[in-house]
């Protein structure tokens, strides 16, 4: 059977009440149900439900719809199931990458009198991509010099600490803060120009909060949580470029239950006051990877985002969507992944894959590559973190980029291949009769070395291409 992608679009509506969760599903070859899309339906208006699947067997596939509220009438209309073969799917990605991640760059060489210079020798080196690809790390980074060397050699531009910045790490005992480990990790990455995501300020999961927080009165918990926000965010203010403020607040509600329904909105407001230059993020699991999790479907994620911005003072606050992207050991539903990116990008807010991994299976490397390619090709996604922190002797029970000797695993080969593919190769050439040198390159930082054989002038310039306008980027240079 030829491998295909099937993209589902349907319009749904219910007869009465408030929002109602609905899903679309197929029957797999194991004769079990697999959800391929989930969302909200409303009375009085039609809502788009979008998702899809890749057929795993050459049999006729039935798609059916589920409404989780049996007390209302449920309507489905304008159902479309569009099929793409693998070549068409990948060609769409390549066209999107060329449009979103690359630009035509024109260097214009002129002399002191403003006249164009022909024959200027041009050398162009790509030094840093604009799109972030990073890797998570643990405290073992500070214990192994080879781990540090490995990380820097890879060319990652961002990182996140798996646990070392979390509240239960920095203040396990009440009133006794210890930032020794995260401070050391922070200084290493700052000194090497690696951007750091702050993960996480607070966590709404009850069991991830210290035991002494559970016994507090609402007033005490609020004051203590605000102290925590101020402690960690002020410490690294202006150096952490993104913060997960309240982790997993769609699946859990520790603070809302104890303080009130607007607790998260209030925390985001306080976080922005403390570090106004950082971008604040929500961070959730299963929105991208599991359409069957009706608590985390993209419609609900957008509603949660609206709730954060409805808090007084948050109306214009940039709140990004963090997608943890912990994929199970089965083929990801790539049409659904694309649909989630489409949904969330309609808000014009940034999207990150914050903890991306795939559970171990024979196709782990293949699945990871599919996910990374889809993310890189979507205009709404701004970065991704591979959740592959290393500890000695871990025997690669999850997603690992290298072994204990820091040699690549097949997963490491995939990440290296993609990072190399998404870099502009070194350019060498000469300006034309109009003094122009043109090339297509990825957004990012470049070092230009220019030599005029007539005047013998040599110039080195650093340029940054971050323009999201699809028009060519003109760089005038005087030699």
CSV table of C-alpha atoms in Angstrom, one decimal:
chain,number,residue,atom,x,y,z
A,1,UNK,CA,0.0,0.0,0.0
A,2,UNK,CA,1.3,3.5,-0.9
A,3,UNK,CA,1.8,5.6,2.2
A,4,UNK,CA,-0.7,8.4,2.4
A,5,UNK,CA,-1.7,11.2,4.7
A,6,UNK,CA,-5.4,12.0,5.1
A,7,UNK,CA,-6.5,15.4,6.4
A,8,UNK,CA,-9.9,15.6,7.9
A,9,UNK,CA,-12.0,18.8,8.1
A,10,UNK,CA,-15.6,18.8,9.4
A,11,UNK,CA,-18.0,21.4,10.9
A,12,UNK,CA,-19.7,20.6,14.2
A,13,UNK,CA,-22.5,22.1,16.2
A,14,UNK,CA,-24.7,21.1,19.2
A,15,UNK,CA,-28.3,22.1,20.0
A,16,UNK,CA,-28.0,23.7,23.4
A,17,UNK,CA,-26.0,24.3,26.5
A,18,UNK,CA,-22.4,25.6,26.6
A,19,UNK,CA,-19.3,24.2,24.9
A,20,UNK,CA,-19.4,20.4,24.3
A,21,UNK,CA,-16.3,18.3,23.6
A,22,UNK,CA,-16.5,16.2,20.4
A,23,UNK,CA,-14.1,13.9,18.6
A,24,UNK,CA,-13.6,12.2,15.2
A,25,UNK,CA,-12.3,8.6,15.3
A,26,UNK,CA,-11.3,5.6,13.1
A,27,UNK,CA,-11.1,1.9,13.7
A,28,UNK,CA,-7.5,0.5,13.6
A,29,UNK,CA,-6.4,-2.8,12.2
A,30,UNK,CA,-6.4,-4.1,15.8
A,31,UNK,CA,-10.2,-3.3,15.7
A,32,UNK,CA,-9.7,-0.6,18.3
A,33,UNK,CA,-10.8,3.0,18.2
A,34,UNK,CA,-8.3,5.8,17.6
A,35,UNK,CA,-9.2,9.4,18.0
A,36,UNK,CA,-7.9,11.5,15.1
A,37,UNK,CA,-9.3,14.9,16.2
A,38,UNK,CA,-11.0,16.5,19.2
A,39,UNK,CA,-12.4,20.0,19.8
A,40,UNK,CA,-15.4,22.0,21.1
A,41,UNK,CA,-18.8,22.3,19.6
A,42,UNK,CA,-21.2,25.2,20.5
A,43,UNK,CA,-24.9,26.0,20.1
A,44,UNK,CA,-25.8,28.7,17.6
A,45,UNK,CA,-22.6,28.4,15.5
A,46,UNK,CA,-20.5,26.0,13.6
A,47,UNK,CA,-17.0,25.1,14.6
A,48,UNK,CA,-14.3,23.6,12.5
A,49,UNK,CA,-12.9,20.2,13.6
A,50,UNK,CA,-9.6,19.4,12.0
A,51,UNK,CA,-7.3,16.4,12.3
A,52,UNK,CA,-6.4,13.3,10.3
A,53,UNK,CA,-4.4,10.1,10.1
A,54,UNK,CA,-2.1,7.9,8.1
A,55,UNK,CA,-3.8,4.5,7.1
A,56,UNK,CA,-1.9,1.6,8.4
A,57,UNK,CA,-3.6,-1.1,6.5
A,58,UNK,CA,-5.2,-1.5,3.0
A,59,UNK,CA,-8.8,-1.6,4.0
A,60,UNK,CA,-11.7,0.8,3.8
A,61,UNK,CA,-11.5,3.1,6.8
A,62,UNK,CA,-14.6,4.4,8.5
A,63,UNK,CA,-14.6,7.8,10.2
A,64,UNK,CA,-17.2,8.5,12.8
A,65,UNK,CA,-17.9,11.3,15.2
A,66,UNK,CA,-18.4,11.2,19.0
A,67,UNK,CA,-20.2,13.8,21.2
A,68,UNK,CA,-19.5,13.4,24.9
A,69,UNK,CA,-22.7,15.1,26.0
A,70,UNK,CA,-25.6,12.7,25.5
A,71,UNK,CA,-28.2,15.2,26.5
A,72,UNK,CA,-27.8,17.4,23.4
A,73,UNK,CA,-28.4,17.0,19.6
A,74,UNK,CA,-25.1,16.9,17.7
A,75,UNK,CA,-24.7,17.9,14.0
A,76,UNK,CA,-21.8,17.3,11.6
A,77,UNK,CA,-21.7,18.9,8.2
A,78,UNK,CA,-19.3,19.6,5.2
A,79,UNK,CA,-17.0,16.6,6.0
A,80,UNK,CA,-13.9,16.5,3.9
A,81,UNK,CA,-11.2,13.9,3.9
A,82,UNK,CA,-8.3,14.9,1.6
A,83,UNK,CA,-5.6,12.5,0.7
A,84,UNK,CA,-1.9,13.3,0.1
A,85,UNK,CA,0.8,10.9,-0.9
A,86,UNK,CA,4.2,11.1,0.8
A,87,UNK,CA,5.8,13.1,-2.0
A,88,UNK,CA,3.1,15.7,-1.9
A,89,UNK,CA,3.3,16.0,1.9
A,90,UNK,CA,7.1,16.5,1.8
A,91,UNK,CA,6.9,18.9,-1.1
A,92,UNK,CA,4.5,21.1,0.9
A,93,UNK,CA,7.0,21.1,3.7
A,94,UNK,CA,9.8,22.1,1.4
A,95,UNK,CA,7.8,25.0,-0.1
A,96,UNK,CA,6.8,26.2,3.3
A,97,UNK,CA,10.4,26.1,4.5
A,98,UNK,CA,11.6,28.1,1.5
A,99,UNK,CA,8.9,30.7,2.2
A,100,UNK,CA,9.0,30.9,6.0
A,101,UNK,CA,12.6,30.0,6.9
A,102,UNK,CA,14.7,31.3,4.0
A,103,UNK,CA,15.1,34.6,2.2
A,104,UNK,CA,16.7,35.9,-1.0
A,105,UNK,CA,19.6,38.0,0.3
A,106,UNK,CA,21.2,40.7,-1.9
A,107,UNK,CA,24.5,42.3,-1.0
A,108,UNK,CA,25.1,45.6,-2.7
A,109,UNK,CA,28.7,46.8,-2.8
A,110,UNK,CA,29.5,50.5,-3.4
A,111,UNK,CA,32.6,52.6,-3.1
A,112,UNK,CA,32.9,55.8,-1.2
A,113,UNK,CA,31.3,57.8,-4.0
A,114,UNK,CA,28.3,55.5,-4.1
A,115,UNK,CA,29.3,53.7,-7.3
A,116,UNK,CA,28.8,49.9,-7.7
A,117,UNK,CA,31.9,47.8,-7.5
A,118,UNK,CA,32.2,44.8,-9.7
A,119,UNK,CA,34.4,41.8,-8.9
A,120,UNK,CA,34.4,42.1,-5.1
A,121,UNK,CA,35.3,38.7,-3.6
A,122,UNK,CA,32.6,37.5,-1.2
A,123,UNK,CA,32.8,34.9,1.5
A,124,UNK,CA,29.7,34.2,3.5
A,125,UNK,CA,29.5,32.0,6.6
A,126,UNK,CA,26.3,31.1,8.4
A,127,UNK,CA,27.0,31.3,12.1
A,128,UNK,CA,23.7,31.0,14.0
A,129,UNK,CA,20.2,30.1,12.9
A,130,UNK,CA,17.2,32.3,13.8
A,131,UNK,CA,15.0,29.2,14.4
A,132,UNK,CA,16.0,27.6,17.7
A,133,UNK,CA,16.8,23.9,18.1
A,134,UNK,CA,17.9,23.0,21.6
A,135,UNK,CA,18.4,20.1,24.0
A,136,UNK,CA,17.4,19.6,27.6
A,137,UNK,CA,20.1,19.1,30.2
A,138,UNK,CA,20.4,17.9,33.8
A,139,UNK,CA,22.9,18.8,36.6
A,140,UNK,CA,25.3,16.2,35.2
A,141,UNK,CA,26.3,18.8,32.7
A,142,UNK,CA,28.4,20.5,35.4
A,143,UNK,CA,30.1,17.2,36.4
A,144,UNK,CA,31.3,16.1,33.0
A,145,UNK,CA,33.5,18.2,30.8
A,146,UNK,CA,32.9,16.0,27.8
A,147,UNK,CA,29.1,16.6,28.2
A,148,UNK,CA,29.8,20.3,28.0
A,149,UNK,CA,32.0,19.9,25.0
A,150,UNK,CA,29.5,17.7,23.3
A,151,UNK,CA,26.6,20.2,23.8
A,152,UNK,CA,28.6,23.2,22.4
A,153,UNK,CA,29.9,21.2,19.4
A,154,UNK,CA,26.4,20.2,18.4
A,155,UNK,CA,25.4,23.7,17.6
A,156,UNK,CA,22.3,23.9,19.7
A,157,UNK,CA,21.1,27.5,20.3
A,158,UNK,CA,18.8,26.9,23.3
A,159,UNK,CA,18.4,24.7,26.3
A,160,UNK,CA,16.2,24.0,29.2
A,161,UNK,CA,16.9,22.4,32.6
A,162,UNK,CA,14.8,19.3,33.2
A,163,UNK,CA,14.3,19.9,36.9
A,164,UNK,CA,17.0,22.2,38.3
A,165,UNK,CA,15.0,25.4,38.1
A,166,UNK,CA,11.8,23.9,39.5
A,167,UNK,CA,10.5,25.1,42.9
A,168,UNK,CA,10.9,21.7,44.5
A,169,UNK,CA,14.5,21.7,43.6
A,170,UNK,CA,15.4,25.3,44.7
A,171,UNK,CA,13.4,25.2,47.9
A,172,UNK,CA,12.7,21.6,49.0
A,173,UNK,CA,12.5,22.8,52.6
A,174,UNK,CA,10.4,25.8,53.4
A,175,UNK,CA,12.3,29.0,53.6
A,176,UNK,CA,15.7,27.5,52.6
A,177,UNK,CA,16.5,28.4,49.0
A,178,UNK,CA,19.4,26.8,47.2
A,179,UNK,CA,20.2,28.0,43.6
A,180,UNK,CA,23.8,26.6,43.5
A,181,UNK,CA,23.1,24.1,40.8
A,182,UNK,CA,20.9,26.2,38.5
A,183,UNK,CA,23.2,29.2,38.9
A,184,UNK,CA,26.2,27.1,37.7
A,185,UNK,CA,24.2,25.8,34.7
A,186,UNK,CA,22.9,29.2,33.9
A,187,UNK,CA,26.4,30.8,33.9
A,188,UNK,CA,27.8,28.0,31.6
A,189,UNK,CA,25.1,28.6,29.0
A,190,UNK,CA,25.1,32.4,29.3
A,191,UNK,CA,28.9,32.5,28.8
A,192,UNK,CA,28.5,30.4,25.7
A,193,UNK,CA,25.7,32.4,24.1
A,194,UNK,CA,23.0,29.7,24.5
A,195,UNK,CA,19.5,30.9,25.2
A,196,UNK,CA,17.7,29.4,28.2
A,197,UNK,CA,14.1,28.6,28.7
A,198,UNK,CA,12.9,29.0,32.3
A,199,UNK,CA,11.1,25.8,33.3
A,200,UNK,CA,9.1,26.1,35.4
A,201,UNK,CA,8.1,28.9,37.8
A,202,UNK,CA,5.0,27.1,39.2
A,203,UNK,CA,3.4,23.7,38.6
A,204,UNK,CA,-0.3,23.1,38.9
A,205,UNK,CA,0.1,19.4,39.4
A,206,UNK,CA,-0.6,18.8,43.2
A,207,UNK,CA,2.0,16.0,43.7
A,208,UNK,CA,4.7,18.2,42.2
A,209,UNK,CA,4.3,20.8,44.9
A,210,UNK,CA,6.2,20.4,48.2
A,211,UNK,CA,4.2,18.9,51.0
A,212,UNK,CA,4.4,22.1,53.1
A,213,UNK,CA,2.5,24.0,50.4
A,214,UNK,CA,-0.5,21.7,50.7
A,215,UNK,CA,-1.2,22.7,54.3
A,216,UNK,CA,-1.3,26.4,53.7
A,217,UNK,CA,-4.3,28.7,53.8
A,218,UNK,CA,-5.2,30.3,50.5
A,219,UNK,CA,-3.8,33.6,51.7
A,220,UNK,CA,-0.5,32.0,52.8
A,221,UNK,CA,-0.2,30.0,49.5
A,222,UNK,CA,-0.8,33.1,47.5
A,223,UNK,CA,1.9,35.1,49.3
A,224,UNK,CA,4.3,32.2,49.1
A,225,UNK,CA,3.7,31.6,45.4
A,226,UNK,CA,4.3,35.3,44.7
A,227,UNK,CA,7.5,35.1,46.7
A,228,UNK,CA,8.6,32.2,44.6
A,229,UNK,CA,7.8,34.0,41.3
A,230,UNK,CA,9.8,37.0,42.4
A,231,UNK,CA,12.7,34.8,43.7
A,232,UNK,CA,13.4,32.8,40.5
A,233,UNK,CA,12.4,35.4,37.9
A,234,UNK,CA,14.2,38.4,39.4
A,235,UNK,CA,17.3,36.3,39.8
A,236,UNK,CA,17.6,35.6,36.1
A,237,UNK,CA,15.7,38.6,34.8
A,238,UNK,CA,16.7,39.8,31.3
A,239,UNK,CA,18.7,36.6,30.8
A,240,UNK,CA,16.0,33.9,30.5
A,241,UNK,CA,14.3,34.6,27.2
A,242,UNK,CA,11.2,32.5,27.8
A,243,UNK,CA,9.4,31.3,31.0
A,244,UNK,CA,6.9,28.5,31.5
A,245,UNK,CA,5.0,30.3,34.3
A,246,UNK,CA,2.3,27.8,35.3
A,247,UNK,CA,3.0,24.3,34.1
A,248,UNK,CA,0.2,22.0,33.0
A,249,UNK,CA,-2.7,24.1,34.2
A,250,UNK,CA,-5.2,22.5,31.9
A,251,UNK,CA,-4.8,19.0,33.4
A,252,UNK,CA,-4.3,20.2,36.9
A,253,UNK,CA,-5.6,23.0,39.2
A,254,UNK,CA,-3.7,23.0,42.4
A,255,UNK,CA,-3.5,26.8,42.7
A,256,UNK,CA,-7.0,27.5,41.2
A,257,UNK,CA,-8.5,25.1,43.7
A,258,UNK,CA,-6.9,26.7,46.7
A,259,UNK,CA,-6.6,30.4,45.6
A,260,UNK,CA,-9.4,30.9,43.0
A,261,UNK,CA,-10.2,30.4,39.3
A,262,UNK,CA,-8.1,33.3,38.2
A,263,UNK,CA,-4.9,32.2,40.0
A,264,UNK,CA,-3.0,31.5,36.8
A,265,UNK,CA,-4.0,34.8,35.2
A,266,UNK,CA,-2.8,36.6,38.2
A,267,UNK,CA,0.5,34.7,38.2
A,268,UNK,CA,1.2,35.6,34.6
A,269,UNK,CA,0.4,39.2,35.3
A,270,UNK,CA,2.9,39.3,38.2
A,271,UNK,CA,5.5,37.4,36.1
A,272,UNK,CA,5.3,40.0,33.4
A,273,UNK,CA,5.8,42.8,35.9
A,274,UNK,CA,8.9,41.1,37.2
A,275,UNK,CA,10.5,40.3,33.9
A,276,UNK,CA,8.8,42.3,31.1
A,277,UNK,CA,11.3,41.4,28.5
A,278,UNK,CA,10.8,37.7,28.6
A,279,UNK,CA,8.1,35.9,26.6
A,280,UNK,CA,5.7,34.0,28.9
A,281,UNK,CA,4.4,30.5,28.0
A,282,UNK,CA,1.8,28.0,28.9
A,283,UNK,CA,3.1,24.4,28.8
A,284,UNK,CA,0.9,21.4,28.2
A,285,UNK,CA,1.1,17.7,27.3
A,286,UNK,CA,-1.1,15.8,24.9
A,287,UNK,CA,-2.3,18.8,22.9
A,288,UNK,CA,0.0,17.9,20.0
A,289,UNK,CA,0.6,14.2,20.6
A,290,UNK,CA,-2.7,12.7,21.8
A,291,UNK,CA,-6.0,13.9,20.1
A,292,UNK,CA,-7.9,11.6,22.4
A,293,UNK,CA,-7.0,13.7,25.5
A,294,UNK,CA,-10.2,15.8,25.5
A,295,UNK,CA,-8.8,17.9,28.4
A,296,UNK,CA,-6.0,19.3,26.2
A,297,UNK,CA,-7.4,19.6,22.7
A,298,UNK,CA,-6.4,22.8,20.8
A,299,UNK,CA,-9.8,24.4,21.3
A,300,UNK,CA,-9.5,24.1,25.0
A,301,UNK,CA,-5.9,25.3,24.9
A,302,UNK,CA,-7.0,28.5,23.2
A,303,UNK,CA,-9.8,28.9,25.7
A,304,UNK,CA,-7.2,28.6,28.5
A,305,UNK,CA,-5.0,31.2,26.8
A,306,UNK,CA,-8.0,33.5,26.6
A,307,UNK,CA,-8.6,33.0,30.2
A,308,UNK,CA,-5.1,34.0,31.1
A,309,UNK,CA,-5.4,37.2,29.0
A,310,UNK,CA,-8.8,38.0,30.5
A,311,UNK,CA,-7.2,38.8,33.8
A,312,UNK,CA,-7.0,42.6,34.3
A,313,UNK,CA,-3.8,44.0,32.8
A,314,UNK,CA,-3.2,40.9,30.6
A,315,UNK,CA,-5.3,41.9,27.6
A,316,UNK,CA,-2.3,42.6,25.4
A,317,UNK,CA,0.1,40.2,27.0
A,318,UNK,CA,2.1,37.8,24.7
A,319,UNK,CA,1.4,34.3,26.1
A,320,UNK,CA,3.0,31.6,23.9
A,321,UNK,CA,1.9,28.0,23.5
A,322,UNK,CA,4.3,25.4,24.9
A,323,UNK,CA,3.6,21.9,23.4
A,324,UNK,CA,5.5,19.3,25.4
A,325,UNK,CA,5.4,16.8,22.5
A,326,UNK,CA,5.9,13.6,24.4
A,327,UNK,CA,5.0,11.1,21.7
A,328,UNK,CA,4.0,7.5,22.4
A,329,UNK,CA,5.8,4.6,20.6
A,330,UNK,CA,3.3,4.6,17.7
A,331,UNK,CA,3.2,6.5,14.5
A,332,UNK,CA,2.4,10.1,15.2
A,333,UNK,CA,-0.7,11.4,13.5
A,334,UNK,CA,1.0,14.0,11.3
A,335,UNK,CA,-2.2,15.5,9.8
A,336,UNK,CA,-3.4,16.1,13.3
A,337,UNK,CA,0.0,17.7,14.3
A,338,UNK,CA,-0.3,20.1,11.3
A,339,UNK,CA,-3.9,20.8,12.3
A,340,UNK,CA,-2.8,21.7,15.9
A,341,UNK,CA,-0.2,24.1,14.6
A,342,UNK,CA,-2.8,25.7,12.3
A,343,UNK,CA,-5.3,26.1,15.2
A,344,UNK,CA,-2.8,27.7,17.6
A,345,UNK,CA,-1.1,29.9,15.1
A,346,UNK,CA,-4.4,31.7,14.4
A,347,UNK,CA,-3.9,33.5,17.8
A,348,UNK,CA,-0.6,35.0,16.3
A,349,UNK,CA,1.2,33.8,19.5
A,350,UNK,CA,4.5,32.0,19.4
A,351,UNK,CA,4.6,28.2,19.5
A,352,UNK,CA,7.4,26.0,20.9
A,353,UNK,CA,7.8,22.2,21.1
A,354,UNK,CA,9.2,22.4,24.6
A,355,UNK,CA,10.0,18.8,25.7
A,356,UNK,CA,10.0,16.8,22.4
A,357,UNK,CA,10.7,13.1,22.5
A,358,UNK,CA,9.3,9.8,21.2
A,359,UNK,CA,9.2,6.7,23.4
A,360,UNK,CA,11.6,4.0,22.5
A,361,UNK,CA,10.5,1.8,19.6
A,362,UNK,CA,12.0,0.4,16.3
A,363,UNK,CA,10.9,3.5,14.4
A,364,UNK,CA,11.9,6.1,17.0
A,365,UNK,CA,14.3,8.0,14.7
A,366,UNK,CA,11.8,8.0,11.8
A,367,UNK,CA,9.0,9.4,13.9
A,368,UNK,CA,11.2,12.1,15.5
A,369,UNK,CA,12.3,13.2,12.0
A,370,UNK,CA,8.7,13.4,10.9
A,371,UNK,CA,7.8,15.6,13.9
A,372,UNK,CA,10.8,17.9,13.5
A,373,UNK,CA,10.2,18.4,9.8
A,374,UNK,CA,6.6,19.3,10.3
A,375,UNK,CA,7.4,21.7,13.1
A,376,UNK,CA,10.2,23.4,11.2
A,377,UNK,CA,8.0,23.9,8.1
A,378,UNK,CA,5.1,25.6,10.0
A,379,UNK,CA,5.2,29.4,10.2
A,380,UNK,CA,3.7,29.5,13.7
A,381,UNK,CA,6.5,27.4,15.3
A,382,UNK,CA,9.5,29.3,16.6
A,383,UNK,CA,11.6,26.6,18.2
A,384,UNK,CA,11.9,23.1,19.6
A,385,UNK,CA,13.7,21.5,22.5
A,386,UNK,CA,14.8,17.8,22.2
A,387,UNK,CA,14.0,16.2,25.6
A,388,UNK,CA,17.2,14.1,25.7
A,389,UNK,CA,19.1,15.0,28.8
A,390,UNK,CA,22.0,12.7,29.5
A,391,UNK,CA,23.0,10.8,32.7
A,392,UNK,CA,25.8,8.3,32.8
A,393,UNK,CA,24.7,4.7,32.7
A,394,UNK,CA,21.1,5.5,31.6
A,395,UNK,CA,21.4,2.8,28.9
A,396,UNK,CA,19.1,4.9,26.7
A,397,UNK,CA,15.7,3.8,28.1
A,398,UNK,CA,14.1,6.9,26.4
A,399,UNK,CA,15.2,9.2,23.7
A,400,UNK,CA,19.0,9.6,23.6
A,401,UNK,CA,21.2,11.5,21.2
A,402,UNK,CA,24.5,9.8,22.3
A,403,UNK,CA,25.8,6.9,24.4
A,404,UNK,CA,28.0,7.1,27.5
A,405,UNK,CA,31.1,7.7,25.2
A,406,UNK,CA,29.3,10.6,23.6
A,407,UNK,CA,29.0,8.8,20.3
A,408,UNK,CA,25.8,9.4,18.3
A,409,UNK,CA,22.8,7.1,18.5
A,410,UNK,CA,20.5,6.8,15.4
A,411,UNK,CA,18.4,9.6,17.0
A,412,UNK,CA,21.5,11.8,17.3
A,413,UNK,CA,22.2,11.1,13.6
A,414,UNK,CA,18.7,12.4,12.7
A,415,UNK,CA,19.1,15.6,14.7
A,416,UNK,CA,22.5,16.3,13.2
A,417,UNK,CA,21.2,15.7,9.7
A,418,UNK,CA,18.3,18.1,10.1
A,419,UNK,CA,20.4,20.8,11.8
A,420,UNK,CA,22.9,20.6,9.0
A,421,UNK,CA,20.2,20.6,6.3
A,422,UNK,CA,18.7,23.8,7.9
A,423,UNK,CA,21.9,25.8,7.7
A,424,UNK,CA,23.1,27.9,4.8
A,425,UNK,CA,26.2,26.4,3.1
A,426,UNK,CA,29.3,28.6,2.9
A,427,UNK,CA,29.1,30.9,-0.1
A,428,UNK,CA,32.0,32.1,-2.2
A,429,UNK,CA,31.7,34.4,-5.3
A,430,UNK,CA,32.1,37.8,-6.8
A,431,UNK,CA,29.8,40.8,-7.3
A,432,UNK,CA,28.3,41.4,-10.7
A,433,UNK,CA,28.4,44.6,-12.9
A,434,UNK,CA,25.9,46.3,-10.6
A,435,UNK,CA,27.9,45.5,-7.5
A,436,UNK,CA,25.4,42.8,-6.4
A,437,UNK,CA,25.8,39.4,-5.0
A,438,UNK,CA,22.7,37.3,-4.5
A,439,UNK,CA,22.0,34.1,-2.6
A,440,UNK,CA,19.2,32.3,-0.8
A,441,UNK,CA,19.8,31.6,2.9
A,442,UNK,CA,18.1,30.7,6.1
A,443,UNK,CA,17.2,33.3,8.6
A,444,UNK,CA,20.0,33.8,11.1
A,445,UNK,CA,23.4,35.4,11.7
A,446,UNK,CA,26.1,35.6,9.0
A,447,UNK,CA,29.8,36.7,8.8
A,448,UNK,CA,30.7,38.4,5.6
A,449,UNK,CA,34.3,38.7,4.4
A,450,UNK,CA,34.6,41.1,1.4
A,451,UNK,CA,37.8,41.8,-0.6
A,452,UNK,CA,37.9,44.5,-3.3
A,453,UNK,CA,40.9,43.5,-5.6
A,454,UNK,CA,41.0,47.1,-7.1
A,455,UNK,CA,41.4,49.1,-3.9
A,456,UNK,CA,42.7,46.1,-1.8
A,457,UNK,CA,40.2,47.0,0.9
A,458,UNK,CA,39.0,44.1,3.0
A,459,UNK,CA,35.9,44.3,5.1
A,460,UNK,CA,34.3,41.9,7.6
A,461,UNK,CA,30.7,42.4,8.6
A,462,UNK,CA,28.2,40.6,10.9
A,463,UNK,CA,24.6,40.6,9.6
A,464,UNK,CA,21.4,39.3,11.1
A,465,UNK,CA,18.6,38.2,8.8
A,466,UNK,CA,15.4,38.0,10.8
A,467,UNK,CA,13.0,39.6,8.3
A,468,UNK,CA,9.8,37.7,8.1
A,469,UNK,CA,8.7,39.7,5.1
A,470,UNK,CA,8.9,37.4,2.0
A,471,UNK,CA,10.6,40.1,-0.1
A,472,UNK,CA,14.3,40.0,-0.8
A,473,UNK,CA,16.6,41.5,1.9
A,474,UNK,CA,18.9,44.2,0.6
A,475,UNK,CA,22.1,44.7,2.5
A,476,UNK,CA,24.0,47.9,1.3
A,477,UNK,CA,27.7,47.8,2.0
A,478,UNK,CA,30.3,50.5,1.5
A,479,UNK,CA,33.9,49.5,0.9
